[in-house]
Coordinates of C-alpha atoms in Angstrom, one line a residue:
M1 CA -177.4 -12.9 2.1
T2 CA -177.4 -11.5 5.7
E3 CA -178.1 -13.6 8.8
A4 CA -179.1 -12.5 12.2
P5 CA -176.4 -12.4 14.9
A6 CA -175.8 -15.6 16.8
R7 CA -176.8 -16.0 20.5
D8 CA -173.4 -14.8 21.7
G9 CA -173.7 -11.6 19.6
L10 CA -171.1 -12.6 16.9
P11 CA -172.5 -12.2 13.4
K12 CA -173.2 -15.1 11.1
G13 CA -173.0 -15.4 7.3
F14 CA -172.2 -12.3 5.3
R15 CA -171.5 -8.9 6.8
S16 CA -170.3 -6.2 4.5
A17 CA -166.9 -4.7 5.3
E18 CA -168.1 -1.2 5.9
L19 CA -169.9 -2.4 9.0
G20 CA -166.7 -3.7 10.7
W21 CA -163.8 -1.7 9.4
P22 CA -164.0 2.0 10.7
E23 CA -161.2 3.2 8.4
L24 CA -162.2 1.2 5.3
D25 CA -161.4 4.2 3.1
R26 CA -157.7 3.7 3.8
I27 CA -157.8 0.3 2.2
P28 CA -157.2 0.4 -1.6
H29 CA -159.6 -1.0 -4.1
P30 CA -159.4 -1.6 -7.9
P31 CA -159.8 1.3 -10.2
H32 CA -163.0 2.0 -12.3
R33 CA -165.4 1.2 -9.5
I34 CA -169.0 1.5 -10.8
P35 CA -171.9 2.7 -8.6
L36 CA -174.2 -0.2 -7.5
L37 CA -172.2 -2.8 -9.4
G38 CA -168.8 -2.2 -7.8
D39 CA -165.5 -3.6 -9.0
V40 CA -166.7 -5.6 -11.9
V41 CA -164.7 -4.1 -14.8
G42 CA -162.5 -6.8 -16.4
V43 CA -163.6 -9.6 -14.1
N44 CA -164.7 -13.1 -15.0
R45 CA -167.4 -14.7 -12.8
R46 CA -165.8 -18.1 -13.4
T47 CA -162.5 -17.1 -12.0
P48 CA -163.1 -14.8 -9.0
L49 CA -160.1 -16.1 -7.0
Q50 CA -157.7 -15.6 -9.9
D51 CA -159.1 -12.1 -10.5
S52 CA -158.4 -11.4 -6.8
L53 CA -154.8 -12.6 -7.2
R54 CA -154.3 -10.2 -10.1
Y55 CA -155.7 -7.3 -8.0
A56 CA -153.6 -8.3 -5.0
R57 CA -150.4 -7.9 -7.0
D58 CA -151.4 -4.3 -7.8
L59 CA -153.1 -3.2 -4.6
G60 CA -150.8 -4.7 -1.9
P61 CA -151.2 -7.0 1.2
V62 CA -154.6 -5.6 2.3
F63 CA -157.2 -4.6 -0.2
R64 CA -160.9 -4.6 -0.8
R65 CA -163.3 -5.5 -3.6
K66 CA -167.0 -4.6 -4.0
A67 CA -169.6 -6.6 -6.0
F68 CA -173.3 -5.8 -6.1
G69 CA -173.2 -3.9 -2.8
K70 CA -171.1 -6.5 -1.0
E71 CA -167.7 -5.2 0.2
F72 CA -164.9 -7.7 1.0
V73 CA -161.5 -7.2 2.6
F74 CA -158.7 -9.4 1.4
V75 CA -155.4 -10.1 3.2
W76 CA -152.3 -11.8 1.9
G77 CA -149.3 -10.1 3.5
A78 CA -147.4 -12.6 5.8
R79 CA -147.4 -10.2 8.7
H80 CA -151.1 -9.5 8.5
A81 CA -151.9 -13.2 8.0
A82 CA -149.8 -14.1 11.1
D83 CA -151.8 -11.6 13.1
L84 CA -155.1 -13.1 11.9
A85 CA -153.8 -16.5 13.1
D86 CA -153.8 -15.3 16.7
E87 CA -156.5 -17.5 18.2
S88 CA -156.9 -15.2 21.2
R89 CA -158.1 -12.3 19.0
F90 CA -159.5 -14.0 15.9
A91 CA -161.6 -17.1 15.1
K92 CA -162.8 -18.9 12.0
H93 CA -165.4 -16.9 10.0
V94 CA -167.9 -18.9 8.0
G95 CA -167.8 -16.6 5.0
L96 CA -170.2 -16.2 2.2
G97 CA -168.9 -19.1 0.0
I98 CA -168.9 -21.5 2.9
A99 CA -172.3 -20.3 4.2
N100 CA -173.7 -21.1 0.8
L101 CA -172.9 -24.8 1.4
R102 CA -174.9 -24.9 4.6
P103 CA -178.0 -26.2 2.8
V104 CA -176.1 -29.4 2.2
A105 CA -173.5 -29.6 5.0
G106 CA -175.3 -27.7 7.8
D107 CA -173.4 -27.8 11.0
G108 CA -170.8 -30.2 9.7
L109 CA -167.2 -29.7 10.8
F110 CA -166.3 -27.4 7.9
T111 CA -169.5 -25.3 7.7
A112 CA -170.5 -25.0 11.4
Y113 CA -170.6 -21.6 13.0
N114 CA -168.4 -21.2 16.0
H115 CA -171.3 -21.0 18.4
E116 CA -172.9 -24.3 17.2
P117 CA -172.2 -27.1 19.7
N118 CA -172.1 -29.9 17.2
W119 CA -168.7 -28.7 15.9
Q120 CA -166.8 -29.4 19.1
L121 CA -168.8 -32.5 19.8
A122 CA -168.0 -34.0 16.3
H123 CA -164.4 -32.8 16.5
D124 CA -163.8 -34.5 19.9
V125 CA -165.6 -37.7 18.8
L126 CA -163.8 -38.0 15.4
A127 CA -160.3 -36.8 16.2
P128 CA -159.2 -40.3 17.3
G129 CA -160.1 -41.4 13.8
F130 CA -157.0 -39.5 12.5
S131 CA -154.6 -40.8 15.1
R132 CA -151.4 -42.6 14.1
E133 CA -152.9 -46.0 14.9
A134 CA -156.0 -45.2 12.9
M135 CA -154.0 -44.0 9.9
A136 CA -151.9 -47.2 9.9
G137 CA -155.2 -49.1 9.7
Y138 CA -156.3 -47.0 6.6
H139 CA -153.0 -47.7 4.8
P140 CA -153.9 -51.1 3.3
M141 CA -157.2 -49.7 2.0
M142 CA -155.4 -46.8 0.4
L143 CA -153.1 -49.3 -1.3
A144 CA -156.1 -51.3 -2.6
V145 CA -157.7 -48.3 -4.2
A146 CA -154.3 -47.2 -5.7
R147 CA -154.0 -50.6 -7.4
R148 CA -157.3 -49.9 -9.2
L149 CA -155.7 -46.6 -10.4
T150 CA -152.5 -48.2 -11.6
E151 CA -154.5 -51.0 -13.4
H152 CA -156.3 -48.2 -15.3
W153 CA -153.1 -46.4 -16.1
D154 CA -151.4 -49.6 -17.1
R155 CA -154.0 -50.1 -19.8
A156 CA -153.5 -46.5 -21.0
A157 CA -149.8 -47.0 -21.1
A158 CA -150.1 -50.2 -23.1
T159 CA -152.1 -48.5 -25.8
G160 CA -150.3 -45.1 -25.7
R161 CA -153.4 -43.2 -24.5
A162 CA -153.3 -40.2 -22.3
V163 CA -155.0 -40.2 -18.9
D164 CA -157.4 -37.6 -17.5
V165 CA -155.4 -36.6 -14.4
P166 CA -158.0 -34.6 -12.5
G167 CA -160.7 -37.1 -13.4
D168 CA -158.6 -40.1 -12.2
M169 CA -157.4 -38.4 -9.1
T170 CA -161.1 -37.6 -8.2
K171 CA -162.0 -41.3 -8.6
L172 CA -159.0 -42.3 -6.5
T173 CA -159.6 -39.9 -3.6
L174 CA -163.4 -40.5 -3.6
E175 CA -162.9 -44.2 -3.4
T176 CA -160.2 -43.8 -0.7
I177 CA -162.3 -41.7 1.7
A178 CA -165.4 -43.8 1.0
R179 CA -163.6 -47.1 1.7
T180 CA -161.5 -46.0 4.7
G181 CA -164.1 -43.8 6.3
F182 CA -167.4 -45.5 5.5
G183 CA -166.8 -49.0 4.1
H184 CA -168.4 -48.0 0.8
D185 CA -167.4 -48.6 -2.8
F186 CA -168.7 -46.2 -5.4
G187 CA -167.2 -48.3 -8.3
S188 CA -165.6 -45.2 -9.8
F189 CA -162.9 -47.0 -11.9
E190 CA -165.5 -49.3 -13.4
R191 CA -167.5 -46.3 -14.8
S192 CA -166.8 -44.4 -18.0
R193 CA -168.3 -41.3 -16.6
P194 CA -168.1 -39.7 -13.1
H195 CA -170.2 -41.2 -10.4
P196 CA -173.4 -39.3 -9.9
F197 CA -172.2 -38.4 -6.4
V198 CA -169.3 -36.5 -8.0
T199 CA -171.6 -34.8 -10.5
A200 CA -173.9 -33.7 -7.7
M201 CA -171.0 -32.6 -5.5
V202 CA -169.4 -30.5 -8.2
G203 CA -172.9 -29.0 -8.9
T204 CA -173.4 -27.9 -5.3
L205 CA -169.9 -26.4 -5.2
T206 CA -170.3 -24.6 -8.5
Y207 CA -173.7 -23.3 -7.4
A208 CA -172.4 -22.0 -4.1
Q209 CA -169.7 -20.0 -6.0
R210 CA -172.3 -18.7 -8.5
L211 CA -174.3 -17.3 -5.6
N212 CA -171.4 -15.0 -4.8
S213 CA -171.4 -13.5 -8.3
V214 CA -175.0 -12.3 -8.7
P215 CA -176.9 -9.6 -6.8
F216 CA -178.7 -11.4 -4.0
P217 CA -182.2 -9.9 -4.7
L218 CA -181.9 -11.1 -8.3
A219 CA -180.5 -14.6 -7.5
P220 CA -184.0 -16.3 -7.4
L221 CA -184.7 -14.9 -10.9
L222 CA -181.2 -15.3 -12.5
L223 CA -180.5 -18.7 -11.0
R224 CA -183.9 -20.2 -11.2
S225 CA -183.0 -23.3 -13.2
A226 CA -179.6 -23.6 -11.5
S227 CA -181.4 -23.5 -8.1
R228 CA -183.6 -26.4 -9.2
R229 CA -180.6 -28.4 -10.2
N230 CA -178.9 -27.5 -6.9
A231 CA -181.9 -28.7 -5.0
A232 CA -181.9 -32.0 -7.0
D233 CA -178.1 -32.4 -6.3
I234 CA -178.6 -31.9 -2.6
A235 CA -181.4 -34.4 -2.5
Y236 CA -179.2 -36.9 -4.3
L237 CA -176.3 -36.4 -1.9
N238 CA -178.7 -36.8 1.1
R239 CA -180.2 -40.0 -0.4
T240 CA -176.9 -41.5 -1.1
V241 CA -175.6 -40.9 2.4
D242 CA -178.9 -42.0 4.1
E243 CA -178.6 -45.3 2.2
L244 CA -175.0 -45.7 3.3
V245 CA -175.9 -45.1 6.9
R246 CA -178.9 -47.3 6.7
A247 CA -176.8 -50.2 5.3
R248 CA -174.2 -49.7 8.2
R249 CA -176.9 -49.8 10.8
T250 CA -178.3 -53.0 9.2
A251 CA -174.9 -54.7 8.8
G252 CA -173.5 -53.6 12.2
S253 CA -169.9 -52.6 12.9
G254 CA -167.5 -51.4 10.2
D255 CA -164.3 -52.2 12.2
G256 CA -164.1 -48.8 13.9
D257 CA -164.0 -46.5 10.9
L258 CA -165.3 -42.9 10.9
L259 CA -168.9 -44.0 10.4
D260 CA -168.7 -46.3 13.3
R261 CA -167.4 -43.5 15.4
M262 CA -170.2 -41.2 14.3
L263 CA -172.9 -43.8 15.1
E264 CA -171.6 -45.5 18.2
T265 CA -169.1 -43.2 20.0
A266 CA -170.1 -41.0 22.9
H267 CA -168.2 -37.8 23.8
P268 CA -165.6 -38.9 26.4
G269 CA -166.5 -36.0 28.7
T270 CA -170.2 -35.4 28.3
G271 CA -171.5 -38.7 27.0
E272 CA -173.3 -36.9 24.1
R273 CA -173.7 -38.6 20.7
L274 CA -174.1 -37.1 17.3
E275 CA -177.8 -36.9 16.2
P276 CA -178.8 -38.6 13.0
R277 CA -179.1 -35.4 11.0
N278 CA -175.7 -34.3 12.0
V279 CA -174.2 -37.8 11.1
R280 CA -175.6 -37.2 7.6
R281 CA -174.0 -33.8 7.5
Q282 CA -170.6 -35.1 8.7
V283 CA -170.6 -37.9 6.2
I284 CA -171.3 -35.5 3.3
T285 CA -168.6 -33.1 4.7
F286 CA -166.0 -35.9 4.7
L287 CA -166.9 -37.3 1.4
V288 CA -166.8 -33.9 -0.3
A289 CA -163.9 -32.2 1.5
G290 CA -162.0 -35.5 2.0
H291 CA -161.6 -36.1 -1.7
E292 CA -162.1 -32.8 -3.6
T293 CA -159.1 -31.0 -2.2
T294 CA -156.7 -34.0 -2.2
S295 CA -157.5 -34.8 -5.8
G296 CA -156.6 -31.2 -6.7
A297 CA -153.4 -31.4 -4.8
L298 CA -152.4 -34.6 -6.5
S299 CA -153.3 -33.2 -9.9
F300 CA -151.2 -30.1 -9.5
A301 CA -148.3 -32.1 -8.2
L302 CA -148.4 -34.5 -11.2
H303 CA -148.5 -31.4 -13.5
Y304 CA -145.3 -30.0 -11.9
L305 CA -143.6 -33.4 -11.9
S306 CA -144.3 -33.8 -15.6
R307 CA -142.9 -30.3 -16.4
H308 CA -139.8 -30.7 -14.2
P309 CA -138.1 -34.0 -15.2
E310 CA -135.1 -33.2 -12.9
V311 CA -137.5 -33.0 -9.9
A312 CA -139.3 -36.2 -11.0
A313 CA -136.0 -38.0 -11.4
R314 CA -134.8 -37.0 -7.9
A315 CA -138.2 -37.9 -6.3
R316 CA -138.2 -41.3 -8.2
A317 CA -134.7 -42.1 -7.0
E318 CA -135.8 -41.5 -3.4
V319 CA -138.8 -43.8 -3.9
D320 CA -136.5 -46.6 -5.3
R321 CA -134.0 -46.1 -2.5
V322 CA -136.5 -46.0 0.4
W323 CA -139.0 -48.6 -0.7
G324 CA -136.4 -50.9 -2.2
D325 CA -137.7 -54.3 -3.4
A326 CA -140.9 -54.2 -1.4
A327 CA -143.9 -54.9 -3.7
E328 CA -145.9 -52.3 -1.8
P329 CA -144.7 -49.9 0.9
A330 CA -145.4 -50.3 4.5
Y331 CA -147.2 -47.5 6.4
E332 CA -143.9 -46.3 8.0
Q333 CA -142.1 -46.1 4.7
V334 CA -144.3 -43.4 3.3
A335 CA -143.2 -40.9 5.9
R336 CA -139.6 -41.4 4.7
L337 CA -140.3 -40.0 1.3
R338 CA -139.1 -36.6 2.4
Y339 CA -138.4 -35.2 -1.0
V340 CA -141.7 -36.5 -2.5
R341 CA -143.4 -34.7 0.4
R342 CA -141.5 -31.5 -0.5
V343 CA -142.9 -31.8 -4.1
L344 CA -146.4 -32.0 -2.6
D345 CA -145.9 -29.1 -0.3
E346 CA -144.5 -26.9 -3.1
S347 CA -147.5 -27.8 -5.2
L348 CA -149.8 -26.8 -2.3
R349 CA -147.8 -23.6 -1.9
L350 CA -148.4 -22.5 -5.5
W351 CA -152.0 -23.8 -5.8
P352 CA -153.5 -24.6 -2.4
T353 CA -156.7 -26.3 -3.4
A354 CA -158.7 -24.7 -0.6
P355 CA -157.5 -21.2 -1.7
A356 CA -158.8 -19.0 1.1
F357 CA -160.0 -18.9 4.7
A358 CA -161.8 -16.2 6.6
R359 CA -161.1 -14.9 10.1
E360 CA -163.2 -12.7 12.2
A361 CA -162.3 -10.5 15.2
R362 CA -163.4 -11.8 18.6
E363 CA -163.2 -8.2 20.0
D364 CA -162.4 -4.8 18.8
T365 CA -158.8 -4.9 17.7
V366 CA -156.2 -3.5 15.2
L367 CA -154.9 -5.7 12.4
A368 CA -151.1 -5.8 12.4
G369 CA -151.1 -2.4 14.2
E370 CA -152.5 -0.7 11.1
H371 CA -156.2 -1.3 10.4
P372 CA -158.9 -1.0 13.2
M373 CA -161.5 -3.8 13.2
R374 CA -164.7 -4.0 15.2
R375 CA -165.9 -7.2 16.9
G376 CA -167.2 -9.5 14.2
A377 CA -165.4 -7.8 11.3
W378 CA -163.8 -10.3 9.0
A379 CA -161.2 -10.7 6.3
L380 CA -160.5 -13.3 3.7
V381 CA -156.9 -14.6 3.6
L382 CA -155.8 -15.3 0.0
T383 CA -153.6 -18.3 0.5
P384 CA -152.0 -18.5 -2.9
M385 CA -150.8 -14.9 -2.5
L386 CA -149.7 -15.5 1.1
H387 CA -147.6 -18.3 -0.4
R388 CA -146.2 -15.9 -2.9
D389 CA -145.3 -13.1 -0.6
P390 CA -141.8 -12.1 -1.9
E391 CA -140.8 -11.0 1.6
V392 CA -141.1 -14.6 2.7
W393 CA -140.5 -16.7 -0.5
G394 CA -138.2 -14.4 -2.4
A395 CA -138.3 -12.6 -5.8
D396 CA -138.7 -16.0 -7.5
A397 CA -141.8 -17.0 -5.6
E398 CA -143.6 -18.0 -8.8
R399 CA -141.0 -20.7 -9.5
F400 CA -141.6 -24.3 -8.6
D401 CA -138.8 -25.4 -6.2
P402 CA -139.4 -28.2 -3.7
D403 CA -136.2 -27.3 -1.8
R404 CA -138.1 -24.4 -0.3
F405 CA -139.4 -27.1 2.1
E406 CA -136.0 -28.5 3.0
A407 CA -135.9 -28.8 6.8
Q408 CA -133.5 -25.9 7.4
A409 CA -135.4 -23.6 5.0
V410 CA -138.7 -24.4 6.9
R411 CA -137.1 -23.6 10.2
S412 CA -135.8 -20.3 8.9
R413 CA -139.3 -19.0 7.9
A414 CA -141.6 -17.2 10.2
P415 CA -144.7 -19.1 11.4
H416 CA -148.0 -18.9 9.6
T417 CA -146.5 -18.4 6.2
F418 CA -147.7 -21.8 4.8
K419 CA -151.4 -22.4 5.3
P420 CA -152.9 -24.9 2.8
F421 CA -155.1 -26.4 5.5
G422 CA -156.3 -23.3 7.2
T423 CA -155.3 -22.2 10.7
G424 CA -156.1 -22.6 14.3
A425 CA -158.7 -24.8 16.1
R426 CA -160.8 -25.0 12.9
A427 CA -157.9 -26.1 10.6
C428 CA -158.6 -29.3 8.5
I429 CA -159.0 -32.3 10.8
G430 CA -158.0 -34.7 8.0
R431 CA -154.8 -33.0 7.0
Q432 CA -152.5 -35.9 8.0
F433 CA -154.9 -38.3 6.2
A434 CA -154.6 -36.3 3.0
L435 CA -150.9 -35.9 3.2
H436 CA -150.3 -39.6 3.8
E437 CA -152.6 -40.5 0.9
A438 CA -151.1 -38.0 -1.5
T439 CA -147.5 -38.9 -0.6
L440 CA -148.2 -42.6 -1.0
V441 CA -149.9 -42.1 -4.4
L442 CA -147.2 -39.9 -5.8
G443 CA -144.6 -42.4 -4.7
L444 CA -146.5 -45.3 -6.3
L445 CA -146.9 -43.4 -9.6
L446 CA -143.3 -42.2 -9.7
R447 CA -142.0 -45.7 -9.2
R448 CA -144.2 -47.2 -11.9
Y449 CA -144.3 -44.5 -14.6
E450 CA -142.5 -41.9 -16.5
L451 CA -145.0 -39.0 -16.9
R452 CA -145.0 -37.4 -20.3
P453 CA -146.8 -34.0 -20.7
D454 CA -148.5 -32.6 -23.7
P455 CA -146.0 -30.0 -24.9
A456 CA -148.8 -27.6 -25.9
Y457 CA -150.6 -27.7 -22.6
R458 CA -150.6 -24.5 -20.5
L459 CA -151.9 -24.7 -17.0
R460 CA -155.4 -23.4 -16.6
V461 CA -157.2 -23.5 -13.2
T462 CA -160.8 -24.3 -12.7
E463 CA -162.5 -22.7 -9.7
R464 CA -165.5 -24.4 -7.9
L465 CA -164.7 -23.1 -4.4
T466 CA -161.7 -25.5 -4.6
L467 CA -159.1 -25.4 -7.4
M468 CA -158.2 -28.0 -10.0
P469 CA -156.1 -28.0 -13.2
E470 CA -158.3 -27.8 -16.2
E471 CA -158.1 -30.6 -18.8
L472 CA -154.8 -31.9 -17.7
R473 CA -153.7 -35.0 -19.6
L474 CA -150.5 -37.0 -19.2
H475 CA -149.1 -40.0 -21.0
P476 CA -147.9 -42.6 -18.4
E477 CA -145.1 -44.9 -19.6
R478 CA -144.2 -48.0 -17.7
R479 CA -140.7 -48.1 -16.4
T480 CA -138.3 -50.7 -14.9
P481 CA -137.4 -49.2 -11.5
V482 CA -133.8 -49.4 -10.2
R483 CA -133.9 -51.4 -7.0
E484 CA -131.5 -50.4 -4.2
P485 CA -131.1 -52.0 -0.8
A486 CA -133.5 -50.5 1.6
S487 CA -130.8 -49.8 4.2
D488 CA -132.6 -47.2 6.1
L489 CA -135.8 -49.1 6.7
R490 CA -135.0 -49.4 10.5
C491 CA -134.5 -45.7 11.0
P492 CA -137.0 -44.0 13.4
V493 CA -140.1 -42.6 11.8
P494 CA -140.1 -38.8 11.8
G495 CA -142.7 -37.0 13.8
A496 CA -145.6 -35.1 12.2
G497 CA -143.7 -31.8 12.4
D498 CA -140.4 -33.1 10.9

């Protein structure tokens, strides 16, 4: 899939690496490359990211792969990733996987090209929706959705049943972003099967990834039935969001939530407003991105907590100490769960649920003083490998250890070595929302349950552009928490960077 250059001359969509890397031959690639097909020996089309991680370990911090005539350059060395984070020389690149989502998300915040004006307009209009004041307003709604989760888990605990962790975290995060952002209730916990919105969303993500694994000229033939299903999925997503927006326009204000901002707020500088089609695209972007990645992060964190009882005990003790006898935590109390937050960060280090981001050169440059790049050349940063670089994280980088995120350890590391939310001006606008929600939910579950794993389970990772543990089941057991005086409740709330 090749698109014409944008108005400012920068390329859009896919551009094969040989067009932008003058010394491409210096960059290693896997052995056994096959003419026309490329580096396909031993790969699995369902796990392209994990295949790339395997190659990365053998080929080093900069390498390339070729599939069906498309050449990609991958980067994971900390020094190279830090260079790509330089906003004066590099910008976000809407790579092939993201470009494949444009039929549904268009010029939404995540999928917009850099030259498209709606990105900056939407960012400036919506950024106040993630301020500290706005976040405090979302907190009671997050608690209300979490109660529905714990009611479901209480029933499972009472009967000794295991819970479907990824499925339940998906229900939780979908309802949270739908309630807080758009005043909508999908009724996920009242359903025995996933809501059709989730089914359609997973279908579009899976189809976008499949497009990367077939020769483009043959895609209409090989993916004919999948293409029809994808069109139906997109149509369903559009209808759902159009009905949601229509209901809001009929009912009036939603107390200043994200949808209100999209419909009623003008840009503070220009007076521009989001056009109706862009509102639809932004709503879909937030509903999909706002729950898919957070549900994965929670699922991986719960997996590691269940496998590391000493970590779970330490995190649980912190929850009991900080939250004390409060029936439910106040907004300010969530930020004081510093160790729980470390558990979440360490889970995101090992399995960042958005596992890559692409960067393109603004002008001709040299990457890390080693590899020349022409203007518009791009590279894909493999975040799980960046987070495993032994020069940064040590020889035990594969080991789960939340103390890697103790404050002094964080200060001692070079910048740009931990990037679960991307980098630069186009980094995830909702990252503080996601972190507050996930820390809150982990705290609530730790205080209420012991988490018993299936001893036979071995972590398997499903890829659908985002990452998720496959078939993860846990047995929640109700506990009687130890209550301690909440003596530190009047301490200052730490800043976002603490």
